[in-house]
C-alpha cells in the first residue's frame, strides 16, 4: 500500500540508514555486557587466584571458532542439498502427472509439519551407521546423518518457496511461451524459472539463516560442533560463574554471523520490490 | 477401546516383532500421553504469551520516544538472529542459578523450573517474530483510517485498540499463523533441558524398551498430526477473519 | 438462436486456412461458446467485434489450442485443433498469437525476445535467426532498441516487439487478441500501422478488436459475436452501413 507523507501525528518511519541500526546494535551489546557482569558477580564468587572469565574465554577462542566452523560447514552442506532437492520437489508440486504431484505434496507437507529436532533424531537413529556398497563397507559419519536431517527439513521449506515463486509469475508468460511453441518444460526452465530466481532470493536467504540457526541442534544428537566445545569449556573449568558468559559468547558469535545476512536480505527485498 | 488397540499391537508384536510399546504397555502409554499434554500445554501458553509480546512490542515501536523503540528493535534483532537452543541454555543454565533460594539444608534450590524457562524462552523468541509481523500489518493500514478514527474522537490508545489492532491482526494473519505453527514445532527443543514433552518422554521409552524405530515413527506421526491440526485450524480461522477486498 | 450464415464470399478453390464449425466451450458449467462457425481464407484480414464477455478472446484462444474445445471442429493451417492428440507445437509454429498484455519476457532484451523461439524451438542457426530478427525489429520501426529491456520501453513499443517476436516464427496466421486495448491512445496508432502493413503484405490476420475505424479500413470480413454465438458477419462496407440484426445495430450505436 502506498501512502502520501505520514500524518504529523504519526512518528516518521524508522530510518533505514546503517547508522541507526549500528547504534541500537551497540546498545544491545552493551546491555548484554552489563547483564554478563551482573551475572558474573551475583553468582558465587570465583575461587581466589583463578583466572578471569575474559582470560578463559580468550584462551578457548580458537577452539570455539573451530567449533563454529563446523556449524558453518554443516549449514552450507545442508543449504546446498536442501536447495537442489527443494527445487525439484517444488517444481514437482506443479507437475502435470498426478502421482508426481501427489508425492511432492506429501513430501513437502510431511516434512514441513515435523519439528527439525525430531527429523534430526529420526535420521540420526534410523539411518544406518554404515552402508555396504559392493565389496566395500562405507561408514556414514554422524555429521552426514545430521546434514541429511536438516537438508530434508529445509528442502520442504525450499519446495514451498519455489512453488510460490513459480505461481507468482503471471500466466501471460506461460501463454505467450506456449503460443511461441515452447514446450512446457522449455517454458519452465528458460522463461519462468529465471524470473523466479530474483523473487526467491530473499526467502532463500531467510531459509539459510534458519538452517544456520538450527545447526546447534546437532549437538543434542551427538555431532561435535560449537555446543560440544562449550560443554568442554564448562567441564574443564567447573566454575558456575562461567555458564552465562560462555553461552553469551556463543550467542554473540551467531549474531555476528546471522545479522549481516538479515540486513542484506532486507536490502535485497527492498531493491526487488522497487525494481519489480 | 484401549483393550482392542492393545490386543492389536500385541498381535503385531507377536507376528512381526514390531514393539509399539506405547500402545501395549500402560506405563509407557501414560508417559507418552503426559508428554503429549505437556507439549500441548506448552504450545498454548507460548502462543498466548508470544502474541501478547508481539502486540505490546509493536505498540512500543510506534511511540514518540525513539530510544524505547530502538530497544525493542535490538531485542528483536538479537532473538531472531541467534539459535533458540542456545538461548534456552542461556536462560536455564546462565540465568537459572540467579533465581535460587536456599532450602533447609542450606543448598540452593532453583525457583524457576526447566518447563517455565522453556516457556519463557520460546515466548520471547516467537514474540520477536510477532513484533515484526504486527509491525508490517500495522504499517499496511492506511493513515486515512487512523485519521478517521481520531476525527471520531478516539484517543491514540483507543485508536490502537479498537481500529488498528483488529485490522492489523487480519492483515498479518497468514504470517502470524505460520509463526504460530513454527512455535508448536519449536517446543520439541525443550528436550535439551529435559522438559518432559513428547520427544523427551519418547526417548525415555525407547531407552527402556529398546524399540527406537517404532517409537521414533510414533513421535514423528504424533507431531505431524498435532501440527497438521493446528495448520487446519489456522486455515479455518483465516477464512473467518478474511476482510473482503483486503489482501490477497 | 438463429445465426446468419457465414458470409465469406465462397470460392470453389478453398484455400481456407482456418475453418471452424460449431465450436463449443464451457467453463465451470457456464457455456461461453455456444456454437461458433467461421471460415478464413489465406490472406484475409478478419475482425471479430462484440461486447465484453461474448466469448471473443476465448474463441481466439481455441484457434491455437490454448483453450481446448468441448465440442465442434477447428481446422487451422492443416491441423485438427479440436483433436486432443493434435501436435500443439507444430500448430503453434504455423499460428502465432499476440496478446493484450504483450507478455514479453522481462529478463531478456528485445533482440533476445525475438530470437528465443526460432533458436530454441525451431533449432535454427543463430546467425541466420539474428539477421532475420534484426530485420523484423527494423520493420516494426524499433531499430536501435535491440539491446533494451522490455521494462525500458513504452506500451506501444513493447507490443510491436511482441508482434516481431511472433513473426520471427514465420507463421501462416497471426492472431491478435485486443492488442491495443491496454495502450495509450497516442501509441495505438503505431501498432495499428504495423498490423496494417502486415496485412498488406498478405499475412492472414484474425483480430479481436474494438478499433472500429481500423476494422472498417483494413478488414475483409467482420464477425459480430454476442452471448457465445456469431450473430452477424459480412464485409465492412455492408456491415457498418446496414447491420441486419438488432443486436448488431444496438452494439454499433453504442460504440460508434
XYZ file of C-alpha atoms in Angstrom:
780
model
C 0.000 0.000 0.000
C 1.329 3.361 -0.995
C 0.733 6.440 1.051
C 1.467 10.128 0.978
C 3.615 11.850 3.597
C 2.907 10.451 7.056
C 0.383 12.388 9.099
C 2.029 14.682 11.634
C 0.619 12.654 14.493
C 2.404 9.526 13.375
C 6.164 9.350 14.039
C 8.394 9.372 10.989
C 9.264 5.970 9.510
C 12.275 4.342 11.127
C 15.485 5.372 9.430
C 16.890 2.701 7.213
C 20.423 4.083 7.276
C 23.016 1.692 8.651
C 23.945 4.143 11.390
C 20.723 3.851 13.322
C 20.944 0.112 13.190
C 24.547 0.201 14.290
C 23.525 2.427 17.177
C 20.982 0.067 18.619
C 23.208 -2.860 17.881
C 25.852 -1.263 20.056
C 23.216 -0.553 22.687
C 22.167 -4.160 22.579
C 25.677 -5.448 23.061
C 26.252 -3.005 25.878
C 23.107 -4.168 27.613
C 24.245 -7.744 27.279
C 27.669 -6.904 28.616
C 26.065 -5.312 31.628
C 23.948 -8.399 32.120
C 27.017 -10.557 31.943
C 28.808 -8.527 34.536
C 25.811 -8.689 36.824
C 25.631 -12.413 36.405
C 29.289 -12.930 36.954
C 29.328 -11.010 40.166
C 25.999 -12.193 41.531
C 26.848 -15.853 41.185
C 29.167 -17.475 43.683
C 32.478 -15.673 43.697
C 35.396 -17.265 41.899
C 37.975 -19.107 43.989
C 40.975 -16.998 44.846
C 43.706 -16.878 42.256
C 41.517 -18.253 39.496
C 41.958 -16.720 36.019
C 39.365 -14.127 34.968
C 36.439 -15.089 32.824
C 37.717 -12.974 29.986
C 41.047 -14.787 30.091
C 39.380 -18.174 29.988
C 37.206 -17.226 27.054
C 40.166 -15.740 25.238
C 42.185 -18.935 25.695
C 39.360 -21.057 24.408
C 38.539 -18.833 21.445
C 40.466 -20.871 18.842
C 38.571 -23.993 19.869
C 35.298 -22.110 19.845
C 35.968 -20.781 16.376
C 36.843 -24.247 15.162
C 33.541 -25.493 16.555
C 31.749 -22.617 14.865
C 33.439 -23.557 11.601
C 31.859 -26.983 11.971
C 28.454 -25.309 12.304
C 29.091 -23.213 9.220
C 30.186 -26.298 7.323
C 27.050 -28.191 8.282
C 24.880 -25.216 7.342
C 26.482 -24.835 3.922
C 26.211 -28.531 3.115
C 22.601 -28.628 4.275
C 21.747 -25.488 2.315
C 23.227 -26.990 -0.832
C 21.271 -30.232 -0.635
C 18.118 -28.521 0.533
C 18.223 -26.080 -2.382
C 18.680 -28.764 -5.022
C 16.193 -31.207 -3.538
C 13.684 -28.496 -2.684
C 13.768 -27.017 -6.177
C 12.873 -30.325 -7.785
C 10.184 -31.098 -5.231
C 8.751 -27.592 -5.649
C 8.602 -27.976 -9.416
C 7.134 -31.431 -8.902
C 4.275 -29.967 -6.892
C 3.121 -28.319 -10.113
C 3.670 -31.310 -12.358
C 1.006 -32.403 -14.792
C 1.371 -36.028 -13.642
C -0.823 -36.687 -10.660
C 1.445 -39.253 -8.891
C 4.429 -36.891 -9.085
C 2.333 -34.010 -7.846
C 0.913 -36.050 -5.007
C 4.295 -37.424 -3.959
C 5.880 -33.988 -3.871
C 2.922 -32.568 -1.987
C 3.254 -35.366 0.557
C 6.995 -34.803 0.974
C 6.516 -31.073 1.439
C 3.712 -31.238 3.949
C 5.054 -34.190 5.886
C 8.444 -32.615 6.459
C 7.161 -29.098 6.981
C 4.905 -30.255 9.779
C 7.625 -32.101 11.634
C 9.934 -30.298 14.072
C 13.510 -30.075 12.850
C 14.852 -31.714 16.018
C 12.551 -34.702 15.513
C 13.742 -35.090 11.918
C 17.326 -34.861 13.150
C 16.662 -37.616 15.668
C 14.943 -39.655 13.002
C 17.873 -39.509 10.624
C 20.395 -39.952 13.395
C 18.813 -43.038 14.911
C 17.265 -44.712 11.916
C 19.830 -44.198 9.178
C 22.427 -46.937 9.153
C 25.852 -46.127 10.519
C 27.465 -47.910 7.639
C 26.464 -48.973 4.185
C 27.602 -51.931 2.119
C 28.358 -50.949 -1.465
C 29.520 -53.963 -3.422
C 32.624 -55.163 -1.692
C 33.186 -52.055 0.370
C 31.729 -51.084 3.697
C 31.271 -47.326 3.802
C 30.888 -45.821 7.246
C 28.443 -42.951 7.471
C 29.694 -40.402 9.990
C 27.330 -38.653 12.333
C 27.594 -35.274 10.707
C 26.464 -36.730 7.377
C 23.300 -38.002 9.021
C 22.794 -34.638 10.674
C 23.187 -32.880 7.322
C 20.663 -35.309 5.841
C 18.178 -34.499 8.595
C 18.493 -30.750 8.239
C 18.510 -30.958 4.440
C 15.224 -32.831 4.338
C 13.563 -30.374 6.685
C 14.872 -27.356 4.805
C 14.067 -28.891 1.421
C 10.398 -28.912 2.394
C 10.620 -25.172 3.082
C 12.501 -24.643 -0.184
C 9.822 -26.549 -2.058
C 7.195 -24.088 -0.848
C 9.391 -21.136 -1.749
C 9.879 -22.445 -5.281
C 6.228 -23.299 -5.731
C 5.163 -19.864 -4.531
C 7.615 -18.129 -6.811
C 6.527 -20.114 -9.880
C 2.880 -19.448 -9.137
C 3.556 -15.748 -8.794
C 4.745 -15.469 -12.394
C 1.796 -14.075 -14.412
C 0.022 -16.659 -16.565
C 0.641 -14.372 -19.524
C 4.240 -15.555 -19.554
C 3.151 -19.187 -19.840
C 0.613 -18.267 -22.534
C 2.996 -16.346 -24.716
C 5.630 -19.053 -24.323
C 3.050 -21.646 -25.342
C 1.922 -19.605 -28.323
C 5.558 -19.434 -29.448
C 5.531 -23.245 -29.460
C 7.763 -23.615 -26.409
C 7.097 -26.922 -24.665
C 6.052 -26.797 -21.029
C 9.490 -27.902 -19.883
C 11.210 -25.317 -22.066
C 8.871 -22.602 -20.827
C 9.592 -23.616 -17.219
C 13.382 -23.695 -17.429
C 14.015 -20.896 -19.932
C 11.345 -18.353 -19.159
C 9.636 -18.895 -15.815
C 12.435 -20.139 -13.530
C 14.940 -17.396 -14.473
C 12.334 -14.859 -13.474
C 11.749 -16.739 -10.230
C 15.363 -16.570 -9.106
C 15.159 -12.906 -8.168
C 11.979 -13.198 -6.165
C 13.212 -16.359 -4.446
C 16.407 -14.770 -3.201
C 15.132 -13.046 -0.012
C 13.132 -16.064 1.218
C 16.077 -18.298 0.340
C 18.407 -16.172 2.426
C 15.887 -16.376 5.250
C 15.978 -20.139 4.889
C 19.761 -20.185 5.061
C 19.663 -18.130 8.244
C 17.139 -20.600 9.624
C 19.426 -23.504 8.730
C 22.404 -21.837 10.353
C 20.454 -21.122 13.487
C 19.347 -24.773 13.663
C 22.842 -26.276 13.490
C 23.387 -26.249 17.295
C 20.603 -28.841 17.484
C 23.110 -31.289 16.050
C 24.949 -31.300 19.362
C 21.880 -32.776 21.000
C 22.130 -35.760 18.697
C 25.843 -36.121 19.271
C 27.605 -34.230 16.486
C 30.565 -32.225 17.685
C 30.251 -28.582 16.940
C 30.249 -25.382 18.904
C 27.972 -26.625 21.692
C 30.247 -29.545 22.433
C 33.161 -27.104 22.699
C 31.106 -25.073 25.149
C 30.435 -28.196 27.189
C 34.166 -28.899 27.174
C 34.945 -25.435 28.475
C 32.461 -25.766 31.288
C 33.656 -29.212 32.194
C 37.297 -28.149 32.187
C 36.732 -25.172 34.438
C 33.918 -26.268 36.739
C 33.039 -22.690 37.574
C 29.441 -21.636 37.995
C 30.021 -18.042 37.007
C 31.279 -19.220 33.636
C 27.904 -20.570 32.465
C 26.328 -17.315 31.407
C 29.397 -15.745 29.772
C 30.054 -18.845 27.704
C 26.560 -19.058 26.305
C 26.503 -15.313 25.798
C 29.722 -15.634 23.831
C 28.115 -18.248 21.593
C 25.017 -16.120 21.116
C 27.104 -13.100 20.110
C 29.086 -15.241 17.668
C 25.926 -16.432 15.937
C 24.542 -12.922 15.983
C 27.617 -11.536 14.250
C 27.215 -14.170 11.524
C 23.462 -14.032 11.019
C 22.721 -10.342 11.471
C 24.611 -9.187 8.351
C 22.737 -11.838 6.393
C 19.444 -10.450 7.707
C 20.432 -6.893 6.792
C 21.458 -7.985 3.307
C 18.188 -9.877 2.896
C 16.162 -6.829 3.821
C 18.124 -4.661 1.443
C 17.566 -7.151 -1.378
C 13.860 -7.335 -0.571
C 13.522 -3.598 -0.842
C 15.537 -3.477 -4.053
C 13.460 -6.134 -5.731
C 10.205 -4.634 -4.522
C 11.017 -1.366 -6.272
C 12.512 -2.839 -9.414
C 9.616 -5.245 -9.691
C -11.467 -49.461 23.198
C -7.981 -49.364 24.617
C -8.181 -53.135 25.060
C -8.787 -53.617 21.350
C -5.820 -51.400 20.474
C -3.613 -53.216 22.978
C -4.616 -56.587 21.574
C -3.956 -55.478 18.000
C -0.482 -54.259 18.804
C 0.244 -57.317 20.919
C -0.577 -59.423 17.896
C 1.625 -57.210 15.734
C 4.476 -57.731 18.157
C 3.952 -61.473 18.214
C 3.807 -61.678 14.424
C 6.437 -59.223 13.303
C 8.457 -58.229 16.335
C 7.455 -54.572 15.953
C 7.101 -53.351 19.502
C 4.849 -50.308 19.690
C 5.110 -50.316 23.446
C 3.289 -47.025 23.669
C 0.070 -48.836 22.830
C 0.834 -52.060 24.662
C 2.283 -51.054 27.963
C 0.227 -48.988 30.372
C 3.238 -47.247 31.879
C 4.686 -46.284 28.533
C 1.291 -45.131 27.358
C 0.945 -42.905 30.354
C 4.394 -41.391 29.915
C 3.679 -40.723 26.262
C 0.290 -39.193 26.984
C 1.786 -36.920 29.611
C 4.359 -35.902 27.052
C 1.611 -35.032 24.603
C -0.208 -32.995 27.225
C 2.970 -31.172 28.150
C 3.635 -30.322 24.532
C 0.096 -29.082 24.003
C 0.138 -27.085 27.211
C 3.489 -25.516 26.361
C 2.275 -24.659 22.881
C -0.871 -22.996 24.165
C 0.877 -20.898 26.804
C 3.682 -19.862 24.462
C 1.143 -18.965 21.775
C -0.716 -16.654 24.108
C 2.383 -15.092 25.642
C 4.156 -14.527 22.338
C 1.049 -12.907 20.896
C 0.895 -10.559 23.871
C 4.581 -9.733 23.472
C 4.012 -9.128 19.784
C 1.142 -6.728 20.357
C 2.995 -4.895 23.091
C 6.243 -4.703 21.147
C 4.521 -3.393 18.034
C 2.806 -0.746 20.140
C 6.094 0.319 21.720
C 7.683 0.590 18.296
C 5.222 3.354 17.472
C 5.883 5.610 20.449
C 7.439 9.009 20.010
C 10.304 8.243 22.390
C 12.671 6.695 19.869
C 15.243 5.048 22.181
C 12.489 2.821 23.538
C 11.620 1.737 20.032
C 15.288 1.099 19.340
C 15.436 -1.093 22.414
C 12.592 -3.211 21.049
C 14.435 -3.359 17.737
C 17.589 -4.573 19.476
C 15.569 -7.250 21.267
C 14.028 -8.416 18.002
C 17.269 -8.478 16.072
C 19.073 -10.341 18.817
C 16.474 -13.059 19.304
C 15.812 -13.542 15.622
C 19.435 -13.994 14.659
C 20.542 -16.399 17.358
C 19.766 -20.085 17.845
C 16.833 -20.823 20.120
C 18.557 -23.797 21.735
C 21.475 -21.640 22.856
C 19.017 -19.041 24.093
C 17.378 -21.807 26.093
C 20.696 -22.901 27.596
C 21.489 -19.271 28.368
C 18.230 -18.857 30.237
C 18.278 -22.187 32.044
C 21.969 -22.611 32.848
C 23.031 -18.998 32.760
C 20.156 -17.125 34.383
C 18.729 -20.079 36.282
C 21.342 -20.013 39.045
C 20.497 -16.372 39.710
C 16.983 -17.270 40.828
C 17.554 -19.635 43.666
C 16.502 -19.877 47.236
C 18.098 -21.914 49.952
C 16.294 -24.888 51.412
C 16.563 -26.179 54.976
C 19.888 -27.888 54.208
C 21.441 -24.659 53.006
C 21.517 -25.826 49.437
C 20.499 -23.646 46.520
C 17.190 -24.719 45.034
C 16.097 -23.339 41.688
C 12.960 -21.235 41.816
C 12.200 -21.484 38.137
C 11.696 -24.949 36.669
C 13.018 -26.078 33.303
C 9.464 -26.082 31.987
C 8.987 -22.440 32.947
C 12.276 -21.420 31.417
C 11.335 -23.173 28.225
C 8.015 -21.352 28.117
C 9.688 -18.009 28.804
C 12.396 -18.559 26.235
C 10.116 -19.734 23.445
C 7.592 -16.982 24.102
C 10.286 -14.336 23.878
C 11.700 -15.945 20.721
C 8.352 -16.203 18.952
C 7.374 -12.818 20.317
C 10.300 -11.244 18.471
C 8.942 -12.559 15.180
C 5.435 -11.488 16.085
C 6.515 -7.904 16.676
C 7.842 -7.737 13.123
C 4.715 -9.334 11.739
C 2.403 -6.983 13.630
C 4.508 -4.005 12.650
C 4.155 -4.723 8.948
C 0.461 -5.375 9.496
C 0.090 -2.015 11.210
C 2.077 -0.262 8.521
C -0.214 -1.691 5.892
C -3.129 0.212 7.392
C -3.591 3.478 5.550
C -3.118 6.664 7.607
C -6.521 7.723 6.371
C -8.120 5.044 8.536
C -6.225 6.252 11.600
C -7.139 9.857 10.840
C -10.773 8.904 10.512
C -10.710 7.182 13.884
C -9.120 10.161 15.544
C -11.559 12.500 13.837
C -14.285 10.476 15.504
C -12.733 11.240 18.851
C -10.730 8.099 19.645
C -7.603 8.674 21.723
C -4.296 7.269 20.495
C -4.748 4.271 22.735
C -8.366 3.874 21.713
C -7.430 4.013 18.036
C -4.792 1.364 18.582
C -7.071 -0.976 20.472
C -10.297 -0.598 18.505
C -9.200 0.174 14.972
C -5.543 -0.525 14.298
C -5.154 -3.787 16.174
C -8.158 -5.669 14.767
C -7.225 -4.644 11.215
C -3.539 -5.426 11.684
C -4.448 -8.839 13.070
C -6.448 -9.718 9.992
C -3.865 -8.402 7.547
C -0.978 -10.194 9.212
C -2.890 -13.379 9.946
C -1.203 -15.633 7.360
C 2.281 -14.716 8.555
C 1.113 -14.924 12.139
C -0.368 -18.385 11.814
C 2.791 -19.547 10.075
C 4.814 -18.319 13.022
C 2.456 -19.989 15.467
C 2.856 -23.305 13.684
C 6.627 -22.895 13.916
C 6.208 -22.278 17.625
C 4.459 -25.601 18.103
C 7.359 -27.285 16.335
C 9.836 -25.318 18.425
C 8.555 -26.811 21.678
C 10.416 -30.001 20.829
C 13.679 -28.174 21.527
C 12.728 -28.222 25.206
C 14.134 -31.748 25.092
C 17.536 -30.119 25.514
C 16.762 -29.174 29.108
C 14.866 -32.345 29.917
C 11.364 -30.955 29.809
C 9.032 -33.999 29.612
C 7.473 -33.257 26.221
C 6.692 -35.840 23.541
C 10.274 -36.138 22.366
C 11.776 -36.460 25.826
C 9.156 -38.905 27.069
C 9.669 -40.992 23.959
C 13.428 -41.026 24.384
C 12.915 -42.438 27.854
C 10.540 -45.054 26.492
C 12.863 -46.210 23.771
C 15.891 -46.369 26.015
C 13.883 -48.614 28.341
C 12.274 -50.864 25.763
C 14.907 -50.618 23.012
C 12.301 -50.029 20.305
C 13.767 -46.901 18.779
C 12.440 -47.349 15.255
C 8.841 -47.915 16.264
C 8.700 -45.146 18.843
C 10.521 -42.730 16.553
C 7.834 -43.258 13.947
C 5.139 -42.728 16.570
C 6.822 -39.464 17.593
C 7.068 -38.245 14.011
C 3.488 -39.169 13.345
C 2.244 -37.516 16.541
C 3.992 -34.250 15.844
C 2.829 -34.195 12.231
C -0.706 -34.884 13.431
C -0.668 -32.138 16.063
C 0.891 -29.598 13.729
C -1.475 -30.525 10.907
C -4.429 -29.952 13.205
C -3.025 -26.543 14.094
C -2.496 -25.694 10.424
C -6.029 -26.755 9.589
C -7.421 -24.734 12.494
C -5.439 -21.697 11.454
C -6.821 -22.064 7.931
C -10.362 -22.124 9.267
C -9.734 -19.073 11.399
C -8.166 -17.248 8.483
C -11.209 -17.809 6.352
C -13.475 -16.486 9.072
C -11.345 -13.417 9.635
C -10.922 -12.561 5.985
C -11.901 -8.995 5.086
C -13.402 -8.869 1.593
C -11.361 -6.664 -0.680
C -8.283 -6.639 1.511
C -5.088 -8.565 0.963
C -4.575 -11.437 -1.420
C -30.949 -18.558 -31.506
C -30.511 -18.427 -35.218
C -27.272 -17.291 -36.704
C -26.890 -15.671 -40.045
C -24.944 -17.791 -42.454
C -21.242 -17.144 -42.617
C -20.892 -14.598 -45.355
C -17.343 -15.198 -46.519
C -17.600 -14.950 -50.281
C -17.305 -18.580 -51.158
C -14.997 -19.554 -53.942
C -14.690 -23.074 -55.170
C -10.935 -23.190 -54.704
C -10.782 -23.420 -50.983
C -7.634 -22.020 -49.593
C -9.436 -21.796 -46.306
C -6.644 -21.634 -43.863
C -8.982 -21.706 -40.876
C -12.300 -23.477 -40.671
C -14.406 -23.731 -37.532
C -17.697 -25.491 -37.170
C -19.972 -25.268 -34.160
C -17.258 -24.609 -31.584
C -18.442 -25.019 -28.006
C -16.699 -24.329 -24.732
C -17.841 -24.227 -21.115
C -16.004 -23.020 -18.048
C -17.163 -24.415 -14.708
C -20.614 -25.184 -16.015
C -21.079 -21.829 -17.730
C -21.258 -22.137 -21.511
C -19.084 -19.421 -23.007
C -19.023 -20.524 -26.643
C -22.357 -21.865 -27.846
C -21.520 -22.980 -31.361
C -19.352 -20.618 -33.391
C -18.563 -21.233 -37.043
C -16.036 -19.342 -39.075
C -14.114 -19.598 -42.346
C -10.982 -17.633 -43.102
C -9.205 -17.678 -46.444
C -5.497 -17.293 -46.815
C -4.538 -13.661 -46.917
C -7.788 -12.463 -45.370
C -7.996 -9.956 -42.557
C -10.839 -10.863 -40.221
C -12.029 -8.722 -37.338
C -14.120 -10.126 -34.510
C -16.020 -7.488 -32.593
C -18.628 -7.640 -29.877
C -19.495 -6.733 -26.300
C -17.297 -7.869 -23.392
C -17.972 -11.374 -22.267
C -19.303 -12.500 -25.626
C -16.544 -15.078 -25.933
C -14.260 -13.402 -28.486
C -10.975 -13.901 -26.666
C -11.892 -17.449 -25.665
C -12.676 -18.262 -29.287
C -9.350 -16.862 -30.422
C -7.551 -18.989 -27.885
C -9.338 -22.039 -29.230
C -7.772 -21.428 -32.630
C -4.234 -22.117 -31.475
C -5.091 -24.666 -28.843
C -4.506 -22.563 -25.748
C -8.065 -23.392 -24.772
C -9.255 -26.909 -25.612
C -12.740 -27.007 -27.161
C -15.572 -29.030 -25.691
C -17.387 -29.543 -28.993
C -17.209 -28.739 -32.676
C -14.250 -28.742 -35.032
C -11.394 -26.355 -35.606
C -9.034 -26.829 -38.507
C -6.182 -24.329 -38.607
C -3.270 -24.378 -41.034
C -3.917 -28.024 -41.727
C -4.073 -29.113 -38.091
C -7.185 -30.517 -36.432
C -7.039 -28.387 -33.312
C -10.131 -29.939 -31.755
C -8.378 -33.283 -31.611
C -6.842 -33.724 -28.135
C -3.907 -35.523 -29.713
C -3.010 -32.703 -32.085
C 0.647 -31.715 -32.226
C 0.314 -28.394 -30.430
C 3.890 -27.368 -31.019
C 3.596 -27.899 -34.782
C 0.298 -25.996 -34.749
C 1.797 -23.025 -32.925
C 4.606 -22.788 -35.386
C 2.006 -22.088 -38.033
C -0.374 -19.963 -35.949
C 1.122 -17.088 -33.971
C -0.571 -15.007 -31.279
C -0.099 -11.524 -29.856
C -1.719 -10.695 -26.515
C -3.290 -7.643 -24.923
C -0.650 -7.632 -22.178
C 2.261 -8.078 -24.623
C 3.781 -10.703 -22.276
C 7.352 -10.036 -23.314
C 9.951 -11.945 -21.321
C 11.220 -9.262 -18.952
C 14.549 -10.900 -18.264
C 15.655 -10.778 -21.900
C 16.466 -7.890 -24.245
C 14.304 -7.035 -27.220
C 16.604 -8.866 -29.616
C 16.749 -11.927 -27.388
C 12.962 -11.947 -27.038
C 12.575 -12.015 -30.809
C 15.323 -14.622 -31.288
C 14.490 -17.036 -28.493
C 11.750 -19.129 -30.069
C 13.344 -19.719 -33.507
C 16.622 -20.688 -31.867
C 15.263 -22.943 -29.131
C 12.069 -24.249 -30.624
C 12.829 -24.350 -34.362
C 16.507 -25.021 -33.713
C 17.562 -22.662 -36.466
C 21.101 -21.361 -36.774
C 21.801 -18.420 -34.501
C 23.423 -16.181 -37.091
C 20.565 -16.608 -39.542
C 17.968 -16.004 -36.819
C 19.761 -12.889 -35.644
C 19.789 -11.475 -39.146
C 16.060 -12.069 -39.520
C 15.346 -10.763 -36.046
C 17.138 -7.504 -36.697
C 15.255 -7.115 -39.963
C 11.946 -7.680 -38.158
C 12.845 -5.189 -35.437
C 13.645 -2.669 -38.106
C 10.374 -3.487 -39.834
C 8.309 -2.681 -36.752
C 10.270 0.555 -36.512
C 12.226 -0.238 -33.381
C 15.663 -0.090 -34.895
C 18.105 0.933 -32.173
C 16.192 -0.729 -29.366
C 17.613 -4.204 -29.853
C 19.534 -4.205 -26.573
C 16.869 -2.532 -24.478
C 14.874 -4.482 -21.910
C 11.071 -4.572 -22.113
C 10.821 -2.557 -18.919
C 12.545 0.328 -20.653
C 10.045 0.537 -23.499
C 6.621 2.137 -23.781
C 3.496 0.030 -24.148
C 3.265 0.578 -27.874
C 6.916 -0.307 -28.371
C 6.538 -3.466 -26.311
C 3.525 -4.507 -28.339
C 5.471 -4.060 -31.554
C 8.269 -6.205 -30.146
C 5.627 -8.820 -29.343
C 4.475 -8.712 -32.951
C 8.048 -9.052 -34.209
C 8.581 -11.970 -31.833
C 5.595 -13.835 -33.249
C 6.614 -13.018 -36.819
C 10.055 -14.482 -36.219
C 8.452 -17.920 -36.233
C 7.200 -17.356 -39.802
C 3.614 -18.263 -39.108
C 0.886 -18.641 -41.693
C -1.736 -16.990 -39.490
C -1.460 -14.253 -36.890
C -3.996 -13.929 -34.092
C -4.325 -10.572 -32.316
C -6.215 -10.504 -29.016
C -7.261 -6.884 -28.306
C -3.660 -5.822 -28.771
C -4.360 -2.113 -28.492
C -6.768 -2.228 -25.545
C -4.053 -1.663 -22.939
C -2.292 1.165 -24.775
C -2.480 4.934 -24.541
C -4.449 6.482 -27.406
C -1.263 8.006 -28.856
C 0.521 4.681 -29.142
C -2.461 2.762 -30.517
C -1.793 4.252 -33.926
C 1.755 2.975 -34.256
C 0.667 -0.586 -33.530
C -2.245 -0.441 -35.970
C 0.053 0.850 -38.702
C 2.289 -2.149 -38.125
C -0.635 -4.544 -38.419
C -1.899 -2.770 -41.495
C 1.475 -3.208 -43.209
C 1.472 -6.857 -42.249
C -1.948 -7.342 -43.780
C -0.912 -5.540 -46.923
C 1.953 -8.000 -47.315
C -0.563 -10.830 -47.423
C -0.457 -12.220 -43.880
C -3.671 -13.854 -42.723
C -4.754 -11.900 -39.658
C -7.558 -12.517 -37.203
C -8.105 -9.668 -34.802
C -10.314 -9.335 -31.789
C -10.572 -5.595 -31.500
C -12.571 -2.541 -30.516
C -10.941 -0.353 -33.130
C -13.870 0.151 -35.490
C -12.014 2.568 -37.740
C -9.282 0.021 -38.298
C -11.808 -2.724 -38.913
C -13.679 -0.685 -41.444
C -10.499 0.224 -43.285
C -8.494 -2.988 -43.324
C -10.787 -5.953 -42.751
C -12.019 -8.257 -45.458
C -14.738 -9.645 -43.216
C -16.194 -8.656 -39.879
C -17.818 -11.020 -37.371
C -20.047 -9.777 -34.593
C -20.351 -12.013 -31.534
C -22.833 -11.841 -28.718
C -23.506 -14.361 -25.982
C -21.169 -17.005 -27.342
C -22.534 -17.012 -30.856
C -21.684 -15.289 -34.125
C -24.692 -13.096 -34.702
C -23.764 -11.437 -37.949
C -20.926 -11.226 -40.397
C -20.026 -9.598 -43.655
C -17.676 -7.272 -45.497
C -17.161 -3.994 -43.627
C -18.946 -1.740 -46.020
C -22.218 -3.641 -45.741
C -21.708 -4.482 -42.107
C -21.291 -0.973 -40.810
C -23.803 0.759 -43.036
C -26.619 -1.786 -42.952
C -26.397 -4.100 -39.957
C -29.158 -6.679 -40.216
C -29.532 -7.934 -36.674
C -30.967 -5.665 -33.978
C -28.219 -6.710 -31.551
C -25.584 -5.651 -34.042
C -27.373 -2.368 -34.513
C -27.554 -1.767 -30.767
C -23.861 -2.526 -30.323
C -22.760 -0.319 -33.202
C -24.879 2.524 -31.927
C -23.138 2.263 -28.596
C -19.578 2.191 -29.866
C -19.668 4.340 -32.955
